[in-house]
Amino acid sequence: MSGKPNVKLSVTFEFDLLLPESLTQGGHEALCKQLHQLLGSMVFQGMPTVTGKQLAQAGGRILAHHHHLDATDLGTPTLAPALLAEAAPHLTDEELLQLVRRAAGRLPSGEEEQRAFLRRQALALVNEYRMVPCVVSARLTSGADAELAARLNLTNGSVLVGERDRQQRLHARQEALEVVVAHGEASARLPATCAGQTLSGPVIEVAIMELARHRALLQAAWQAGEGKP
């Protein structure tokens, strides 16, 4: 028999494993590396040795071999970045990874149900006020246009108007109402709603979906400390 191969053999096994949580926390690359070390030469050299002995009974032999290892973490859901941002625009990138781990094995099937579940988990993870300075562009009940100094809460979309402008009265349900957040040379204009007036000023809110659309800029402003005491 010549030394040129005339058959390529592929033998594949799939194993469903139950592993300690400590092995699954470092991500895909770390998991594969740890499994490779655990299986070691006993598997990666043992399989070719046993196969060679069996083939020898029929006059065959192995000329070359290689192996490939991959692993899928079944407990960590694959979530679209947009879905995460829509559910939790106030969380940092690192906290979003924590949110994914909290959702592992518990995520509902429907997208709306997933968004609601992730929102609850995100608020359980971080429920503190995360504020950034902003300007409220609005029309007053007098008919005049005004710009009110305020702070936008990234956690729930509420807007706290500064003490100087709290007595200004705004038209409810006006289309002109916007919340403007600037960071460096960039800015975001977020549509908002006004639900009336209280002793602490106008009740203004930005929808969570709007916060998600501008998450990158809002996160940059907050992390730069622009809204922190």
Short mmCIF file of C-alpha atoms in Angstrom, two decimals:
data_model
loop_
_atom_site.label_atom_id
_atom_site.label_comp_id
_atom_site.label_asym_id
_atom_site.label_seq_id
_atom_site.Cartn_x
_atom_site.Cartn_y
_atom_site.Cartn_z
CA MET A 1 0.00 0.00 0.00
CA SER A 2 1.43 3.43 -0.99
CA GLY A 3 1.80 6.36 1.39
CA LYS A 4 -0.82 8.49 -0.40
CA PRO A 5 -4.19 8.71 1.42
CA ASN A 6 -7.25 7.52 -0.49
CA VAL A 7 -9.93 7.93 2.25
CA LYS A 8 -10.74 10.82 4.58
CA LEU A 9 -12.46 9.66 7.78
CA SER A 10 -14.47 12.00 10.02
CA VAL A 11 -15.96 10.74 13.27
CA THR A 12 -18.08 13.26 15.24
CA PHE A 13 -19.46 13.00 18.74
CA GLU A 14 -21.67 15.56 20.50
CA PHE A 15 -21.78 15.60 24.29
CA ASP A 16 -24.37 17.45 26.39
CA LEU A 17 -22.39 18.42 29.48
CA LEU A 18 -23.28 19.63 32.95
CA LEU A 19 -20.32 21.75 34.05
CA PRO A 20 -19.60 23.85 37.16
CA GLU A 21 -20.57 27.51 36.69
CA SER A 22 -16.92 28.50 37.19
CA LEU A 23 -16.09 26.95 33.80
CA THR A 24 -18.75 28.87 31.88
CA GLN A 25 -18.26 32.43 33.12
CA GLY A 26 -15.32 33.45 30.91
CA GLY A 27 -16.97 33.32 27.50
CA HIS A 28 -16.66 31.02 24.49
CA GLU A 29 -12.88 31.15 23.99
CA ALA A 30 -12.10 30.52 27.66
CA LEU A 31 -14.59 27.64 27.81
CA CYS A 32 -13.03 25.90 24.80
CA LYS A 33 -9.53 26.38 26.20
CA GLN A 34 -10.50 24.89 29.56
CA LEU A 35 -12.22 21.89 27.94
CA HIS A 36 -9.19 21.31 25.73
CA GLN A 37 -6.95 21.24 28.81
CA LEU A 38 -9.32 18.93 30.69
CA LEU A 39 -9.60 16.38 27.86
CA GLY A 40 -5.90 16.55 27.06
CA SER A 41 -3.80 13.82 25.47
CA MET A 42 -6.03 11.09 26.88
CA VAL A 43 -8.67 12.05 24.28
CA PHE A 44 -6.73 13.82 21.52
CA GLN A 45 -3.97 11.23 21.28
CA GLY A 46 -6.00 8.26 22.53
CA MET A 47 -8.58 8.42 19.75
CA PRO A 48 -6.02 8.20 16.89
CA THR A 49 -4.14 5.43 18.72
CA VAL A 50 -7.23 3.27 19.16
CA THR A 51 -8.42 4.03 15.62
CA GLY A 52 -5.03 3.08 14.17
CA LYS A 53 -5.04 -0.25 15.98
CA GLN A 54 -8.51 -1.08 14.72
CA LEU A 55 -7.68 -0.13 11.12
CA ALA A 56 -4.51 -2.23 11.25
CA GLN A 57 -6.68 -5.34 11.55
CA ALA A 58 -7.84 -4.70 7.98
CA GLY A 59 -4.42 -3.61 6.72
CA GLY A 60 -5.11 0.12 6.98
CA ARG A 61 -3.16 2.83 8.76
CA ILE A 62 -3.45 6.52 9.68
CA LEU A 63 -1.18 8.83 7.69
CA ALA A 64 -2.22 12.08 9.39
CA HIS A 65 -4.85 13.37 11.75
CA HIS A 66 -6.07 16.58 13.33
CA HIS A 67 -8.79 17.50 15.81
CA HIS A 68 -11.20 20.37 16.34
CA LEU A 69 -12.93 21.31 19.58
CA ASP A 70 -15.89 23.67 19.95
CA ALA A 71 -18.41 24.28 22.70
CA THR A 72 -21.71 26.13 22.92
CA ASP A 73 -22.87 27.58 26.21
CA LEU A 74 -26.51 26.47 26.25
CA GLY A 75 -27.25 28.55 29.34
CA THR A 76 -26.31 31.94 27.88
CA PRO A 77 -28.96 33.36 25.53
CA THR A 78 -27.91 35.09 22.34
CA LEU A 79 -29.44 38.54 22.50
CA ALA A 80 -29.46 41.22 19.84
CA PRO A 81 -27.63 44.38 21.01
CA ALA A 82 -30.64 46.46 19.98
CA LEU A 83 -32.95 44.43 22.23
CA LEU A 84 -30.60 44.89 25.18
CA ALA A 85 -30.34 48.63 24.57
CA GLU A 86 -34.11 48.98 24.31
CA ALA A 87 -34.58 47.20 27.62
CA ALA A 88 -31.77 48.87 29.53
CA PRO A 89 -30.29 52.03 27.97
CA HIS A 90 -29.06 53.13 31.42
CA LEU A 91 -26.71 50.15 31.81
CA THR A 92 -23.05 50.25 30.82
CA ASP A 93 -21.63 47.70 28.39
CA GLU A 94 -20.17 45.72 31.28
CA GLU A 95 -23.51 45.75 33.10
CA LEU A 96 -25.28 44.56 29.95
CA LEU A 97 -23.04 41.47 30.04
CA GLN A 98 -24.16 40.90 33.63
CA LEU A 99 -27.75 41.26 32.46
CA VAL A 100 -27.22 38.58 29.80
CA ARG A 101 -25.87 36.22 32.45
CA ARG A 102 -28.82 36.94 34.74
CA ALA A 103 -31.18 36.07 31.87
CA ALA A 104 -29.45 32.78 31.13
CA GLY A 105 -31.99 29.95 30.92
CA ARG A 106 -34.89 32.22 31.95
CA LEU A 107 -35.62 34.25 28.82
CA PRO A 108 -39.23 34.11 27.49
CA SER A 109 -39.85 33.23 23.85
CA GLY A 110 -41.68 36.32 22.49
CA GLU A 111 -39.75 39.52 21.73
CA GLU A 112 -42.09 41.77 23.73
CA GLU A 113 -41.97 39.33 26.64
CA GLN A 114 -38.18 39.25 26.37
CA ARG A 115 -38.00 43.04 26.42
CA ALA A 116 -40.25 43.26 29.50
CA PHE A 117 -38.30 40.53 31.29
CA LEU A 118 -34.95 42.16 30.51
CA ARG A 119 -36.29 45.54 31.65
CA ARG A 120 -37.27 44.09 35.05
CA GLN A 121 -33.92 42.38 35.41
CA ALA A 122 -32.07 45.54 34.38
CA LEU A 123 -33.83 47.60 37.04
CA ALA A 124 -33.14 44.89 39.62
CA LEU A 125 -29.47 45.10 38.64
CA VAL A 126 -29.22 48.93 38.68
CA ASN A 127 -32.08 51.12 39.85
CA GLU A 128 -30.14 54.24 40.84
CA TYR A 129 -30.76 57.59 39.14
CA ARG A 130 -28.27 58.16 36.33
CA MET A 131 -28.62 61.78 35.33
CA VAL A 132 -27.22 63.83 32.47
CA PRO A 133 -27.68 67.60 32.01
CA CYS A 134 -30.09 68.60 29.29
CA VAL A 135 -32.13 71.49 27.92
CA VAL A 136 -35.90 71.22 27.50
CA SER A 137 -37.07 73.02 24.39
CA ALA A 138 -40.79 73.72 24.81
CA ARG A 139 -43.70 76.09 24.35
CA LEU A 140 -45.11 77.80 27.43
CA THR A 141 -48.80 78.31 28.13
CA SER A 142 -48.18 81.97 27.35
CA GLY A 143 -47.38 80.95 23.79
CA ALA A 144 -43.70 81.81 24.08
CA ASP A 145 -40.93 79.35 23.27
CA ALA A 146 -38.54 78.56 26.10
CA GLU A 147 -35.44 76.55 26.93
CA LEU A 148 -35.39 75.11 30.45
CA ALA A 149 -32.26 73.84 32.19
CA ALA A 150 -32.87 70.30 33.43
CA ARG A 151 -31.44 66.83 34.00
CA LEU A 152 -32.50 63.65 32.20
CA ASN A 153 -32.67 60.40 34.19
CA LEU A 154 -31.38 57.59 31.95
CA THR A 155 -32.88 54.96 34.25
CA ASN A 156 -36.53 55.81 33.63
CA GLY A 157 -36.65 58.74 31.19
CA SER A 158 -37.95 61.30 33.67
CA VAL A 159 -36.75 64.90 33.41
CA LEU A 160 -36.02 67.05 36.46
CA VAL A 161 -36.28 70.74 35.62
CA GLY A 162 -33.79 72.98 37.43
CA GLU A 163 -34.91 75.20 40.29
CA ARG A 164 -34.63 78.35 38.20
CA ASP A 165 -37.23 77.15 35.67
CA ARG A 166 -39.57 75.01 37.79
CA GLN A 167 -42.34 77.59 37.81
CA GLN A 168 -42.54 77.72 34.03
CA ARG A 169 -45.81 76.23 32.81
CA LEU A 170 -45.81 74.20 29.62
CA HIS A 171 -48.54 73.33 27.16
CA ALA A 172 -49.45 69.68 27.65
CA ARG A 173 -49.23 67.24 24.69
CA GLN A 174 -47.28 69.69 22.54
CA GLU A 175 -45.36 68.46 19.51
CA ALA A 176 -42.59 71.03 20.01
CA LEU A 177 -41.37 69.48 23.28
CA GLU A 178 -37.80 68.14 22.98
CA VAL A 179 -35.02 67.23 25.38
CA VAL A 180 -31.57 68.12 24.09
CA VAL A 181 -28.46 66.41 25.48
CA ALA A 182 -25.01 67.55 24.35
CA HIS A 183 -21.70 65.75 24.79
CA GLY A 184 -18.60 67.26 23.29
CA GLU A 185 -19.47 68.42 19.79
CA ALA A 186 -22.32 65.91 19.43
CA SER A 187 -25.90 66.27 20.60
CA ALA A 188 -29.15 64.32 20.64
CA ARG A 189 -32.68 65.66 20.39
CA LEU A 190 -35.19 63.39 22.10
CA PRO A 191 -38.96 63.94 21.78
CA ALA A 192 -40.68 64.11 25.14
CA THR A 193 -44.15 64.47 26.68
CA CYS A 194 -45.51 66.74 29.38
CA ALA A 195 -48.18 65.30 31.69
CA GLY A 196 -48.87 68.46 33.67
CA GLN A 197 -47.41 70.53 36.47
CA THR A 198 -46.49 69.80 40.11
CA LEU A 199 -44.79 71.76 42.88
CA SER A 200 -41.44 70.42 41.67
CA GLY A 201 -42.07 71.63 38.12
CA PRO A 202 -43.41 70.27 34.83
CA VAL A 203 -43.82 66.48 34.61
CA ILE A 204 -41.72 65.62 31.55
CA GLU A 205 -40.80 62.17 30.31
CA VAL A 206 -38.74 60.66 27.49
CA ALA A 207 -39.74 57.18 26.30
CA ILE A 208 -37.27 54.37 27.01
CA MET A 209 -37.22 53.58 23.28
CA GLU A 210 -35.97 57.12 22.59
CA LEU A 211 -33.23 56.71 25.20
CA ALA A 212 -32.19 53.48 23.48
CA ARG A 213 -31.88 55.23 20.10
CA HIS A 214 -29.32 57.63 21.54
CA ARG A 215 -27.75 55.26 24.08
CA ALA A 216 -24.15 55.73 22.91
CA LEU A 217 -24.17 59.51 23.39
CA LEU A 218 -26.17 59.35 26.63
CA GLN A 219 -23.85 56.73 28.08
CA ALA A 220 -20.80 58.77 27.08
CA ALA A 221 -22.23 61.87 28.78
CA TRP A 222 -23.06 59.96 31.96
CA GLN A 223 -19.76 58.12 32.16
CA ALA A 224 -17.92 61.41 31.67
CA GLY A 225 -19.55 62.51 34.93
CA GLU A 226 -21.53 65.29 33.34
CA GLY A 227 -24.67 64.45 35.32
CA LYS A 228 -23.10 63.28 38.56
CA PRO A 229 -23.12 65.40 41.73
#
